Each structure stands twice: as C-alpha cells, then as structure tokens.
C-alpha cells in the first residue's frame, strides 16, 4: 500500500518537474519566436531612434508594419480568404508599393483604439492607418505626424424616415444611441449642449448593439460617422425607412499617422498618399499607367519618375509614383473598390472628391 | 469502502423503484400541480419557457448560417497561411495519436475525452460546407484515433513515452506553428481563431498550475520574505481584474521595454493569463492544504519525514485531490476568459467573429456568428467539466 502510494506521488512529482521544464522551454520558445520573426526589426529598430529613419528600417526589413483596424466595414476587414482588405488597408499597400516596390510587403498589426498610439510611439508599427481622426492633441502631445487626409468623415444622426425629425432641434427629449468611449459620444454632448437641446444618450459598447437597439425601436435615433451610418443603412431590413439628417455634428478627417520627429519617413508617407490623389487628377489609373510612361507632360513625367529625381530626394525609388499607381491604383480606384457605387455602401464622394469636382482632395505639386 | 458502495446502491435502487411506481401523471400532479400557487407557477413558467424556446428555434432555423460556412476556416485557425496549413493538421494528428493511445492505455476518463473529440470530428465531417480535402483528413484522424486505441490496449509499455509526449505537446505545437528557423517562420500575430483560443488557454492552464502550487506553498512558508512575497503577489493579482492585467501587458510592457525589445502580443497575453490564473489556483490549492487535518502533518513528522518529503508524499497528493473540482472550475474559467484577448485585438475565436461581421458581405450577421462562438465555447467547457467529474469519481474525491 505504502509503496504504491509513494510511486503515485513520485510520478506526480515527476509530472510537476517536467511541467516546469516544459514551461521554461515554452517561454524560451516564445521569446525565440520574436527573435526569429523580428531579427531585422530589432537590430535596425534599436538604432532607428538615434540616427536612422524608419524609412531605412523598412527598406532593410523588406516590409512595412502597418497598424490597422480589421473590424471596420469598408475600411479594414478580413475577407473570407483570410486576407486583410479595405480602404485603409489599400493605403498601407500603397506605401509598401512606393517604398519597397511590392504592395504585398505589408505586415498587418490589428490595433484596438486604446493601444494604437502606444504602438506608434514604441515603434511597434511603422505607420498607423486605422481610421484615426487628425486632432491637435494627437499631433502635438501624443507625438504623431499626420499624412494628408485620406477620408473626410463627419458625424451624423440617423432617424426613422417617418419620425418627423428633420433637424437637430427636432431631437428635443429623444433617446439617442451612441458607442461608448468614442469621440462621437463627446461630440454629440457638445453639440447638443451648444444648441440647448435636451436628450438622453443611450450608450452601447459596439456598433452592432446600437443598430440592433435602433432597429428594434428602443432608441429614437443613433449617431456615428456618416460613412458608418450609410453603410449600416444599406443593410437594414428596409433601408428606405430610415434617413440621415443633413447636419454634420463634427469634423472627422481620417489620416495615416506616423511617429513624430522622423521627417524622412513622414515625407515618404505623405507623398505616397499625394501620389494617389495626383494620379486621379491626371486621370492615371492602374490600367492605363503604362500608356502614360511616354507622355510628354512634364508634371506626369515627374510623378511617374521618368524625369527628374523626386524619388531620390524623398529617399524612395525613382519610380515610386508609378509603382503606387500600377500596383494599387489612384485614389478614385481605391475609393470605388471599397466604398463606391459598386459596393454595398454606395457612398457619395462628397468631400472626398478632387478639388476640381468640388471636394477637398488636393495634392501639392510634384515638382 | 465496499460497504459504502453497497449502501449507496441500495439507496439508488429504492429511489428508482419509487419513481417508477408513481405514474407520470401522478408525478406531474405531485410536483407541478400540487397547489393552486404551484399550478400558477407551472403555467407561467411554461409559457415563458415556451415563448423563449419558440423564438430561439425560430431564429436558429431562419438565420443565415452561410457566414459560418464560408468563414469556417477563419474561425478555426484565423489568418494562418493556407500554404502552411499542414502544420495545423500535423498538430491535430499528433493530438489524435496521443488521445487514441491514452484511451487504449488508461480507458476511464481518457475514453470520454477521446470519444468526444472523435465525435466532434465526425460532426465536422458531416457538415455540408466542409471541403472535401478537410473531410478526408478529419476522417483519417478518426481512423487514426481508433487505430491507436487498439495499439494502446495491446501495448501497455507505451505509458511512459505517451506521458512524455503529452508533456512536450504544447512546446511542440508552438514549435511547429512558429517554425523557429527550421520551418518557414509564421509570426505569432497571424495565429488566430479557435487555434489561438486553445493555445492561450492550454499554455495558461499548464504553466499556471505549477506556479500556483509554489505560490500556495510559499504563502504557508515560515520564511517571511517568501511568505510576504507570495501574499502580496496573490492579493495584488486577485485585487485587479483580468482585463486590466491584459491591458497592462499590451500597453505598458512595450513602453517599459522600449523600442529595442519586442515581445509578440500573443506571448504578452499568455503571460498575463498565466500570472493571473496562478494567483487564483494558489488560493484553491491553499484551501486544499488547509482542509487536511493536522493529524496528517503530525503523523508525517512522527515518521521522521522532513518537510520536503512530508509535502510531496503526504500532504500535497491529498490536498490536490481535494481541490480538483475547484481547480477544474478555475481552468474552465481561464478557457472562457481567453475571449477577453479579443479586446486587446488578438484574433481569438471571438476576435475572429468580430472581424467577420465587419466584412461588408456579412454585415449584420453578428447574431449568427456570436451564437456559433458561444456554442463552441459551451461544447468545450462542458467537455472539461464532464471530464473533471469523471476524474473525481475515478480518484474517489467525492468519497470521504
């Protein structure tokens, strides 16, 4: 009896010891993971803060690491094949195409709203393209630099079409659904206070929950960015039963952001975004860009890198403009692929049209 | 022991007989309609239950489950590259072999685990949306399970090697998934889906147990440094919510370490979960230690055993046996808590579900996805608690 139990105990002890060994092994394995995965990141990433730019880090690593949102319809999501895709993702691809000549050389790092800024500050990601609103505070205190705005959004309010509500004033006493922890919640309160309108904010923790509550009639209206309102309306049971108020509560310019204090990298990202806008202005698309290679227009020549040395000045390949357009496309193409009339969203270009068409998109000249 | 069993059997027989003697009508009358208040209660609860069930079934049968069918691979393994999917199959194959052998070698509780896993595979094979190749591999795994079962029954010598492989299984899994220079590296931030849920949960469970054991012993140590370290650690961790630990892991650790050192966020989550559950396990085990009568300690000392021998050979085995249910409860809770990593943007089963509903093709399908996710969690948690009950019975933990 005694022998048997001591054997049992001994085997238990053995299990314990082996488990401990297994655990240390495992942890070594874990840290090893990182070394394998990010050797180049580490070696160059460490020195990046002192002398070299992220641009060089990226070039030697052979891929960019983009902080993204992978759960925002239209802007960043995972398709059924498991690939990241969306409006924001395409700009990450454009940067990879411009810097490295390969639009697929991107490592996506999904980030939550809370951790996104830390990830840029610590250099965990090279660029943040995650529907981030450009604000004073983020530009200064948070220490980011914002590339040109890729999407002008604004907060709107959706109400049932037959509710008789046509303006913010009509919302007196209404129950309005918002997502918690977002700027939309604060904007709504600010705007309503400024206008002296009493309302009851009903807070939910996800857009899905807000929409479900709205459709079931337990709230009178709900608010989020207008692009979000439009995309949600398109999939409601009866889209025509709802309308979006024409008033816009806030400005939400969404732009790619990089770590402050690294001008070379910031310039590279800036001019790659500009390249997509400039290409649309010239009418250059991914399909016809090759025809433009022997175009006589010097502006186009400089954009595509067949004349001048703009690429060299930016620290990019001479043909970065060509690569961006060829591999990803111009702004209009990107927009149409993810938000335009052929998608479920059918978003009007509105502010996101070229300045020549009454929008706000305006590229500084390539010169 | 024998007597006790006999008695229990007798009682059971009496119960059985009495229940079969009363007809079902009488049973209804006795239990549901014995007084007017009971009648009222029965009718109201029947109506409410019926209403809820009706709506549930209506949802289940009218819902559009194609979102699950199309994205099944994503839900299971996330964005793991398709070209490297053989690694997942290898891991599953090893698991099948281990399960089959253990089933043959030990029977008992292992049989329940093996049969359940086999049944899950069989159900998956029967699903109409599963690809043919996947079906063949799963079918192969089922055959393998049965084959190794027979090998296990014939070759009892395999016990020690099988235990060894079980212990190496998680490191092996991480090795195969990651590659570590031998295979092409697949960085851990694209591990996802149910695979990631299982990985985080099993690492946290396996590693937190020994740590928790040491903490429990340390808390009862007579050395003040060790004692107070353990007390402070346990009370500190128990005083903060898991989500805080995870946020600290995701946000603070990179800031502390600076830009030179990089720890993948999967590993950060694993460390956070492990440290967290270790504190809770320590308290469970301490409960077991304190439940033992002093006589056990005194008897061991009287035999001249020193402290180490006393703990390892007399106290701990009894203490741990006493707290198996509590520990398994903790394990189940760790398993479910892994879904919190979705908040720090890891793509576990729940995180993947959240991502799927962002696909414009499947906008508004969140109900289907979350019902499915909940169902998967339920199956595995139920399996765990079922096995723990079997384990209690076979260790006789309930008989004292």
PDB file of C-alpha atoms in Angstrom, chain A residues 74-75 85-95 150 272-273 275-277 280 285-286 324-325 327-340 343 349:
ATOM      1  CA  UNK A  74     -15.280  49.073 -45.788  1.00  0.00           C
ATOM      2  CA  UNK A  75     -12.130  50.468 -44.209  1.00  0.00           C
ATOM      3  CA  UNK A  85      -8.586  44.312 -47.207  1.00  0.00           C
ATOM      4  CA  UNK A  86     -10.386  47.643 -47.158  1.00  0.00           C
ATOM      5  CA  UNK A  87      -9.920  51.318 -47.872  1.00  0.00           C
ATOM      6  CA  UNK A  88      -7.303  51.915 -45.152  1.00  0.00           C
ATOM      7  CA  UNK A  89      -5.504  48.686 -45.989  1.00  0.00           C
ATOM      8  CA  UNK A  90      -5.054  49.829 -49.589  1.00  0.00           C
ATOM      9  CA  UNK A  91      -3.118  52.859 -48.389  1.00  0.00           C
ATOM     10  CA  UNK A  92      -0.825  50.591 -46.395  1.00  0.00           C
ATOM     11  CA  UNK A  93      -0.314  48.644 -49.608  1.00  0.00           C
ATOM     12  CA  UNK A  94       0.350  51.873 -51.499  1.00  0.00           C
ATOM     13  CA  UNK A  95       3.083  52.786 -49.014  1.00  0.00           C
ATOM     14  CA  UNK A 150      -7.380  60.090 -46.906  1.00  0.00           C
ATOM     15  CA  UNK A 272       2.814  58.435 -51.487  1.00  0.00           C
ATOM     16  CA  UNK A 273      -0.676  59.495 -50.372  1.00  0.00           C
ATOM     17  CA  UNK A 275       0.655  60.376 -55.494  1.00  0.00           C
ATOM     18  CA  UNK A 276      -2.680  58.538 -55.379  1.00  0.00           C
ATOM     19  CA  UNK A 277      -4.565  61.841 -55.375  1.00  0.00           C
ATOM     20  CA  UNK A 280      -6.566  60.657 -60.105  1.00  0.00           C
ATOM     21  CA  UNK A 285      -5.229  54.555 -63.324  1.00  0.00           C
ATOM     22  CA  UNK A 286      -3.612  51.203 -62.634  1.00  0.00           C
ATOM     23  CA  UNK A 324       1.891  53.005 -56.332  1.00  0.00           C
ATOM     24  CA  UNK A 325      -0.442  53.611 -59.235  1.00  0.00           C
ATOM     25  CA  UNK A 327       0.061  48.077 -58.046  1.00  0.00           C
ATOM     26  CA  UNK A 328      -2.658  49.770 -56.013  1.00  0.00           C
ATOM     27  CA  UNK A 329      -4.283  52.440 -58.157  1.00  0.00           C
ATOM     28  CA  UNK A 330      -5.252  56.068 -57.816  1.00  0.00           C
ATOM     29  CA  UNK A 331      -7.421  57.460 -55.053  1.00  0.00           C
ATOM     30  CA  UNK A 332     -10.621  57.117 -57.027  1.00  0.00           C
ATOM     31  CA  UNK A 333      -9.949  53.467 -57.777  1.00  0.00           C
ATOM     32  CA  UNK A 334      -9.256  52.718 -54.124  1.00  0.00           C
ATOM     33  CA  UNK A 335     -12.411  54.550 -53.114  1.00  0.00           C
ATOM     34  CA  UNK A 336     -14.588  52.811 -55.657  1.00  0.00           C
ATOM     35  CA  UNK A 337     -13.280  49.367 -54.747  1.00  0.00           C
ATOM     36  CA  UNK A 338     -14.297  49.687 -51.117  1.00  0.00           C
ATOM     37  CA  UNK A 339     -16.849  52.442 -50.675  1.00  0.00           C
ATOM     38  CA  UNK A 340     -18.066  53.417 -54.142  1.00  0.00           C
ATOM     39  CA  UNK A 343     -20.112  48.205 -53.076  1.00  0.00           C
ATOM     40  CA  UNK A 349     -17.683  61.048 -52.961  1.00  0.00           C
TER      41      UNK A 349
END
